Coordinates of N, CA, C and O in Angstrom, one line a residue:
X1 N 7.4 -11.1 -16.1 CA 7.4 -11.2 -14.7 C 6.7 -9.9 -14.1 O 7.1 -8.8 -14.5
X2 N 5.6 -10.2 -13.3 CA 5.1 -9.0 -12.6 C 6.1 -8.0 -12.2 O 7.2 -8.4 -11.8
X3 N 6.0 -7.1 -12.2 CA 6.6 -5.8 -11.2 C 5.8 -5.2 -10.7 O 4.7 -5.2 -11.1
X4 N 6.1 -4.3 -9.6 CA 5.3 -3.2 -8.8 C 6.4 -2.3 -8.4 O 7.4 -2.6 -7.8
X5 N 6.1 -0.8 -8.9 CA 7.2 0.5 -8.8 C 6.4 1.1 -8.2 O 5.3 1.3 -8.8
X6 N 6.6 1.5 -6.7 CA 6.0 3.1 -6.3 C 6.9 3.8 -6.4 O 8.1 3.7 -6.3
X7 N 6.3 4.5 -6.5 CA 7.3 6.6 -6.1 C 5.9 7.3 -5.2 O 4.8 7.0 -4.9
X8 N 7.1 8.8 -5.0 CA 6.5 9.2 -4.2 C 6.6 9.9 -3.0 O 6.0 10.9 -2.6
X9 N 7.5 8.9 -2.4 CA 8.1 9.3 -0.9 C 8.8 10.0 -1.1 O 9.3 10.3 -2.2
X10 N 9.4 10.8 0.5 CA 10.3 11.5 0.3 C 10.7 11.7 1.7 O 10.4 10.7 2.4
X11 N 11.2 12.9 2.4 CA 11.0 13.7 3.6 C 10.0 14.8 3.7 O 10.1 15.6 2.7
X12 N 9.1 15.1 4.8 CA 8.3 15.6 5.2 C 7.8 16.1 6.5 O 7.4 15.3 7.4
X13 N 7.9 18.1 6.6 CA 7.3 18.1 8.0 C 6.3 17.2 8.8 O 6.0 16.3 8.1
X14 N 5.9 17.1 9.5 CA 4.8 16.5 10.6 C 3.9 17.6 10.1 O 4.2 18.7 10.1
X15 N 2.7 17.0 9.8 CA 1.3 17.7 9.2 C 1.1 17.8 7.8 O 0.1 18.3 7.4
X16 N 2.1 17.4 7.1 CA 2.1 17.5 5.8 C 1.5 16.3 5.3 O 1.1 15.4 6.0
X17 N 1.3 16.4 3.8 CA 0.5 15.2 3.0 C 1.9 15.0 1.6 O 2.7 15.8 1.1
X18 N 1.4 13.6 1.5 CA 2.2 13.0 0.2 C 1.2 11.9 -0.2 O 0.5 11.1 0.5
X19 N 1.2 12.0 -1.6 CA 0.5 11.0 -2.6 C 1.4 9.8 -2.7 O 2.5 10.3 -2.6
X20 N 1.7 8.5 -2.8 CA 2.4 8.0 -3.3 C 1.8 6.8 -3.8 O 1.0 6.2 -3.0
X21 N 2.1 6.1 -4.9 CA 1.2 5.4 -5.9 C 2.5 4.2 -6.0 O 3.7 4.3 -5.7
X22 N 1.6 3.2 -6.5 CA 2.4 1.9 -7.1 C 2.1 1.6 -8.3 O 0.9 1.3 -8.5
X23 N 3.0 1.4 -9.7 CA 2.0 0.6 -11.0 C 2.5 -0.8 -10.6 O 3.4 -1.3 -9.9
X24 N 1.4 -1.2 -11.4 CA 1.8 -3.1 -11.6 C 2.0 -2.6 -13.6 O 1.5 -1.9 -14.5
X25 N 3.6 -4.0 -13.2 CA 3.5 -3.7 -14.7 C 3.3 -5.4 -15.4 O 3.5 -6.3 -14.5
X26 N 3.1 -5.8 -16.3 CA 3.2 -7.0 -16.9 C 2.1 -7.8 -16.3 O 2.4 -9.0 -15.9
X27 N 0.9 -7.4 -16.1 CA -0.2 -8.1 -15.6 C -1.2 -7.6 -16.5 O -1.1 -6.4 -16.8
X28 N -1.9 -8.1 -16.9 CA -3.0 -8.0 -17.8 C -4.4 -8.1 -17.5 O -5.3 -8.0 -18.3
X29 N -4.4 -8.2 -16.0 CA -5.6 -8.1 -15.3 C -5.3 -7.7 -14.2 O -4.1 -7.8 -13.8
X30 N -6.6 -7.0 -13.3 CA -6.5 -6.1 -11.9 C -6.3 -7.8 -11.2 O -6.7 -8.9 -11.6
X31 N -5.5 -6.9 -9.9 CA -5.1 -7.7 -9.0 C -6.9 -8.2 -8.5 O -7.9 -8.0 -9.1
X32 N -6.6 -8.9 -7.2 CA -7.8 -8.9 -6.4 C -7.2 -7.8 -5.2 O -6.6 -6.7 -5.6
X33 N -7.5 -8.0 -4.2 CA -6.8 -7.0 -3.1 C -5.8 -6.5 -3.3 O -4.9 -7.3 -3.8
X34 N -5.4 -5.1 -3.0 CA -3.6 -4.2 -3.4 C -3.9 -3.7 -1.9 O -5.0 -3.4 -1.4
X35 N -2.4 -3.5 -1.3 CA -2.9 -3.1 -0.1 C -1.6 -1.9 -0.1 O -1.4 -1.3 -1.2
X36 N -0.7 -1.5 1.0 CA 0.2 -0.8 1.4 C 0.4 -1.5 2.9 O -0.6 -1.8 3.5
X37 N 1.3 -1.6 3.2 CA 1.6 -2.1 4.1 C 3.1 -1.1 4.8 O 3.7 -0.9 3.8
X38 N 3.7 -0.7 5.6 CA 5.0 -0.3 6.1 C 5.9 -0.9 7.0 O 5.5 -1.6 7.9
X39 N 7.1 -0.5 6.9 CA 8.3 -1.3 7.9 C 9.0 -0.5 8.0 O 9.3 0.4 7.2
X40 N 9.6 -0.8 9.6 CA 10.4 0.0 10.0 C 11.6 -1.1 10.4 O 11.3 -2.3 10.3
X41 N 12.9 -0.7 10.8 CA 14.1 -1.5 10.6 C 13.9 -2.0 12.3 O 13.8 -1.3 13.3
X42 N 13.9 -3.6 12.0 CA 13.9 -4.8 12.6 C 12.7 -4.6 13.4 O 12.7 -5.0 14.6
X43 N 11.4 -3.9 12.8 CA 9.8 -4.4 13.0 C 9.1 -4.9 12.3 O 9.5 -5.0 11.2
X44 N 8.4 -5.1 12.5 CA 7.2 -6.6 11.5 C 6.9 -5.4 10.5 O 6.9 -4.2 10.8
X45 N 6.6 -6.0 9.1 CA 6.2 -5.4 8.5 C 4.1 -5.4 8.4 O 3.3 -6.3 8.0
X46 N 3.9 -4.3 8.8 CA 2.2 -4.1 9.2 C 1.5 -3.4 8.1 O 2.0 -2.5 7.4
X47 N 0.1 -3.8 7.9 CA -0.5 -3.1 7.0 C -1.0 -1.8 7.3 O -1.6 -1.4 8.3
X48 N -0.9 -1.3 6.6 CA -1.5 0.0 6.5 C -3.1 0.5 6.0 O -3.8 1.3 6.6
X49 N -3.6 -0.2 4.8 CA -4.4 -0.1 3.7 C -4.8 -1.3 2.8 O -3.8 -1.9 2.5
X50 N -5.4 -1.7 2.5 CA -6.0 -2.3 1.8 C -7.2 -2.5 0.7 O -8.3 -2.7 1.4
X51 N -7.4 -2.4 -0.7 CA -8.4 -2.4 -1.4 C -8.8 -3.4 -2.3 O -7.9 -3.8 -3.1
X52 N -10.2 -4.1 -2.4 CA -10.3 -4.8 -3.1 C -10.5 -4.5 -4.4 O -10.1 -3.4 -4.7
X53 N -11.2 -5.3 -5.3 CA -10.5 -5.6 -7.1 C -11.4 -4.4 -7.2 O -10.8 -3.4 -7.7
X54 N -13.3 -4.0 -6.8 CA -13.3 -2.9 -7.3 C -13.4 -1.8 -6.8 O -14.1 -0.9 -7.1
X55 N -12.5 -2.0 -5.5 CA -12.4 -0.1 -5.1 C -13.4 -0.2 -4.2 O -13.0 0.5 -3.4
X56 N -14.7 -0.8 -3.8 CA -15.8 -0.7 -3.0 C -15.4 -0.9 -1.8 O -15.9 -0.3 -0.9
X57 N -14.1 -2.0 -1.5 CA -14.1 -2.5 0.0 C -12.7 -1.6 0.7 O -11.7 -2.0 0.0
X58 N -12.3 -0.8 1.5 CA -11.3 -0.6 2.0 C -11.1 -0.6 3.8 O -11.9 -0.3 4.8
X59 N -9.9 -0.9 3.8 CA -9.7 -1.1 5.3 C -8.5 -0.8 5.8 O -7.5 -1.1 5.1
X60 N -8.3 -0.2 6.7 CA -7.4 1.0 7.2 C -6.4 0.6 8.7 O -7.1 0.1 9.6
X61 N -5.1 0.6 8.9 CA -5.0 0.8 10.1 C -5.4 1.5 11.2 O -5.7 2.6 10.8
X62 N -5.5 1.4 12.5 CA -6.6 2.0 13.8 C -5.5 3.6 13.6 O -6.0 4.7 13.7
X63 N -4.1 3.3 13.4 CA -3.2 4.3 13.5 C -3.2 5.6 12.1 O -2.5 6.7 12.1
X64 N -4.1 5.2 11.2 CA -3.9 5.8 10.3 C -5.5 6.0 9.9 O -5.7 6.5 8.8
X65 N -6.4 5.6 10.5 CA -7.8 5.9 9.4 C -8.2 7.6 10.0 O -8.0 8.1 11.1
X66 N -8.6 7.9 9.1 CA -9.1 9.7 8.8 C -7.9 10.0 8.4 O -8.0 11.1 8.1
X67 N -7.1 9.8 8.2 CA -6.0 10.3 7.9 C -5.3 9.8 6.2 O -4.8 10.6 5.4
X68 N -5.4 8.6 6.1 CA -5.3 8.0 4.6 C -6.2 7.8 4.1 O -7.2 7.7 4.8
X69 N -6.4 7.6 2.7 CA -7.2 7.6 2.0 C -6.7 6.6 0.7 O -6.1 7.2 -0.2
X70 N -7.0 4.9 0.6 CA -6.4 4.3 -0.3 C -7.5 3.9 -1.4 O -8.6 3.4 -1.1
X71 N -6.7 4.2 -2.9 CA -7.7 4.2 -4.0 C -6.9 3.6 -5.2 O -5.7 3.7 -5.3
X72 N -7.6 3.0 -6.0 CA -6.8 2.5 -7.3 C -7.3 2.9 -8.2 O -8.1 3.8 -8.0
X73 N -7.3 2.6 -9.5 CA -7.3 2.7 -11.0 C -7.3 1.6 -11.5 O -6.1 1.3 -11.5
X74 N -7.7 1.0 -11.9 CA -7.6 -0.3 -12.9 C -7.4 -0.4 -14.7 O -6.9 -1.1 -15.6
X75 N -7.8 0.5 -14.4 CA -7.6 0.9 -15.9 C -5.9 1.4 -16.3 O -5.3 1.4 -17.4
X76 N -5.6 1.8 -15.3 CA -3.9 2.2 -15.0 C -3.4 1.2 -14.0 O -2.5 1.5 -13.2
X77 N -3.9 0.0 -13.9 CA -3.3 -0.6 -12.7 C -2.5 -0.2 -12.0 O -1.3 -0.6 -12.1
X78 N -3.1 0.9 -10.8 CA -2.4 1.5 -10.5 C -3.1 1.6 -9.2 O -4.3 1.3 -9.4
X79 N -2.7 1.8 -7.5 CA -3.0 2.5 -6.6 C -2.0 2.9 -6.3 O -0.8 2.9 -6.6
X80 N -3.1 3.7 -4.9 CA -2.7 5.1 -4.5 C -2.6 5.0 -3.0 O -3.1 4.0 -2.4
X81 N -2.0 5.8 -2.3 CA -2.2 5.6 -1.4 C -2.0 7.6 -0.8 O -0.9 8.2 -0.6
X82 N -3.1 8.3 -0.5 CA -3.3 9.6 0.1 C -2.7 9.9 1.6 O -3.3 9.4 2.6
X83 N -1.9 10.6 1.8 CA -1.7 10.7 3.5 C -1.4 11.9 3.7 O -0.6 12.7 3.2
X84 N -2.4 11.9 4.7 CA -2.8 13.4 5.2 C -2.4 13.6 6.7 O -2.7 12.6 7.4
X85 N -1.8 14.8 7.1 CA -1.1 15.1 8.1 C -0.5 14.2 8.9 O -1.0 13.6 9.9
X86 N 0.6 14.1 8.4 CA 1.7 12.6 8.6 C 2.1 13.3 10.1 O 2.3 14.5 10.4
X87 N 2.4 12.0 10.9 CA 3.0 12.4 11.6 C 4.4 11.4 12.0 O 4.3 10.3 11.7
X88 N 5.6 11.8 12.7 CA 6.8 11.1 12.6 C 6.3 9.4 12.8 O 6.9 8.5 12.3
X89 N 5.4 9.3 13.6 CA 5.6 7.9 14.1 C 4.9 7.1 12.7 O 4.4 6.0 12.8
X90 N 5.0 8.0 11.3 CA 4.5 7.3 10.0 C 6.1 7.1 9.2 O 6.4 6.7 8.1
X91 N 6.6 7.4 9.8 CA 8.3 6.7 8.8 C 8.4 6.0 9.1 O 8.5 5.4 10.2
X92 N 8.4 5.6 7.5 CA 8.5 3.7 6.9 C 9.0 3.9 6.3 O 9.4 5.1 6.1
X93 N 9.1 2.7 5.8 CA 9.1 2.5 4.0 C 7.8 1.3 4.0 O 7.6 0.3 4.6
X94 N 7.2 2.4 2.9 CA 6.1 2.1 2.4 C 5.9 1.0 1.5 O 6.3 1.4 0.4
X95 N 5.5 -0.2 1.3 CA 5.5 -1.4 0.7 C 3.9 -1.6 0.1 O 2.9 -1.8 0.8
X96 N 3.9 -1.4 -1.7 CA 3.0 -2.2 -2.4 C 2.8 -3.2 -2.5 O 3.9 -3.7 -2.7
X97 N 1.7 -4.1 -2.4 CA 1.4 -5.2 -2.2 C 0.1 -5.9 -3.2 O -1.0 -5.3 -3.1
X98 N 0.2 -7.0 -4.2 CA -1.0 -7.0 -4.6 C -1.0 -8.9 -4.8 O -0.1 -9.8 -5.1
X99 N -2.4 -8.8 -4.5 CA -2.9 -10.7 -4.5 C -3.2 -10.8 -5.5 O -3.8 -9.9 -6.0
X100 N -2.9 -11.7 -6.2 CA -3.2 -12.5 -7.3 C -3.9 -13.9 -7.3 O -4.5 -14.3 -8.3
X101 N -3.9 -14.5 -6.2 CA -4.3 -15.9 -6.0 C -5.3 -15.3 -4.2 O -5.2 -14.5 -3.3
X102 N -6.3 -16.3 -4.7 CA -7.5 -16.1 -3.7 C -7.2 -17.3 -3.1 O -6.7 -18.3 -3.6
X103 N -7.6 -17.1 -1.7 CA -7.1 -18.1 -0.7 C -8.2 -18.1 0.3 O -8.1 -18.6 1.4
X104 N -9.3 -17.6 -0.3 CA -10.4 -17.9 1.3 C -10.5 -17.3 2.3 O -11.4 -17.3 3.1
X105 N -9.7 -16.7 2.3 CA -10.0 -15.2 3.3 C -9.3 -13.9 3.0 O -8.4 -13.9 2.2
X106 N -9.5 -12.9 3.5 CA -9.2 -11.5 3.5 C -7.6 -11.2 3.5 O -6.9 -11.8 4.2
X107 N -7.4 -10.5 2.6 CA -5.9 -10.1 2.8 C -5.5 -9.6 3.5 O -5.4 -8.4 3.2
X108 N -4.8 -9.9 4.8 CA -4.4 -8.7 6.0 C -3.1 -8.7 6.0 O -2.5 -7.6 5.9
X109 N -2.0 -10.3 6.0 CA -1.2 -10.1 6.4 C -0.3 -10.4 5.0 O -0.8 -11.0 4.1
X110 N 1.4 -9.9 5.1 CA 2.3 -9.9 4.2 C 2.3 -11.2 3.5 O 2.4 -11.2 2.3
X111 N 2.1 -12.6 4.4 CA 2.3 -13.7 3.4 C 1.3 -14.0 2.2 O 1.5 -14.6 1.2
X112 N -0.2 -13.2 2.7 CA -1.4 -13.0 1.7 C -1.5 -12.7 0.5 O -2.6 -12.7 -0.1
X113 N -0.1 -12.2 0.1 CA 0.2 -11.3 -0.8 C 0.7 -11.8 -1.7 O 1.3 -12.7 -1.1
X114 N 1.0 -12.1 -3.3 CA 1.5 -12.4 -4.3 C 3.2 -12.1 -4.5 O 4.3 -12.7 -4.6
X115 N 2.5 -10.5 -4.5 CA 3.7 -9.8 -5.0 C 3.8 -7.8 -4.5 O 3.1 -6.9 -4.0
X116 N 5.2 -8.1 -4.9 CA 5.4 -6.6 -4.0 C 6.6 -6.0 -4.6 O 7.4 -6.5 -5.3
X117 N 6.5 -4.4 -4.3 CA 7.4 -3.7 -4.7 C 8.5 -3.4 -3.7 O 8.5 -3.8 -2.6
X118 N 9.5 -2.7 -4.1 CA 10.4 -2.6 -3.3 C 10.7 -1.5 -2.2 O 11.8 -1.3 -1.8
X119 N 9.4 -0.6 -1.8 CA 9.3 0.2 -1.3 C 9.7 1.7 -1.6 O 10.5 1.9 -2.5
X120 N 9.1 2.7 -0.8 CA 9.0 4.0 -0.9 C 9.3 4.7 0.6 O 8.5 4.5 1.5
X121 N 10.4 5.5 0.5 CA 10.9 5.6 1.8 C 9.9 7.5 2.4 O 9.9 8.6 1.9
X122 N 9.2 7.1 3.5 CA 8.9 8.3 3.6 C 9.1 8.5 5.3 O 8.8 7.7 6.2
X123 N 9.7 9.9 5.4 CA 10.2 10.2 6.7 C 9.5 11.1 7.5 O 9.8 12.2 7.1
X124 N 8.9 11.1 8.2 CA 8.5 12.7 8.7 C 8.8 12.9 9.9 O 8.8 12.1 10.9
X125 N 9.4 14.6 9.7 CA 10.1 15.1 10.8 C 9.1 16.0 11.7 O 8.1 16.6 11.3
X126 N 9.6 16.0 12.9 CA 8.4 16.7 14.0 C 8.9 18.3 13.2 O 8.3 19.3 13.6

């Protein structure tokens, strides 16, 4: 059975950066699109990030681009997700997300998605 583990998160001043990564385990080939996506308690869960199978295509929320930076590994089936000078209104929990099955359009939203991890809680304080 697939899995997806991020680590990573934690608590963090406002302006600070945290790396925080997902593996896929028990897949034998790169996803198609892996994205990151966040939720906050009883809001929609929204994307954040998104990357396709080789790393060439990425797309960002309006609230987060210059500021993140999302990248994988395939070779480690692994992404990443870079966030640079967080600020409070970025506490989530951070959710890995990766497609497996192609559907004809772009991966934006959570049902797009295959499979997911169980999140990474990251807090930032003013």
């Amino acid at each position: 059975q697939v899995q997806l583990i991020e680590s990573g998160g934690g608590p963090v001043q406002a302006g600070a950066s945290l790396n925080v990564s997902c593996a896929v385990y028990r897949l034998p080939f790169a996803p198609l699109a892996m994205a990151w996506f966040r939720q906050t308690p009883g809001k929609e869960r929204d994307l954040v990030a998104r990357i396709n199978r080789s790393g060439n295509l990425k797309n960002y929320a309006d609230s987060v681009k210059g500021r993140f930076t999302i990248s994988r590994d395939n070779a480690k089936n692994t992404v990443y997700l870079q966030m640079n000078s967080l600020k409070p209104e970025d506490t989530a929990v951070y959710l890995c997300a990766a497609q497996l099955i192609g559907r004809g359009v772009r991966a934006l939203k959570p049902g797009e998605y295959d499979y997911w991890g169980q999140g990474t809680q990251v807090t930032v304080s003013s």
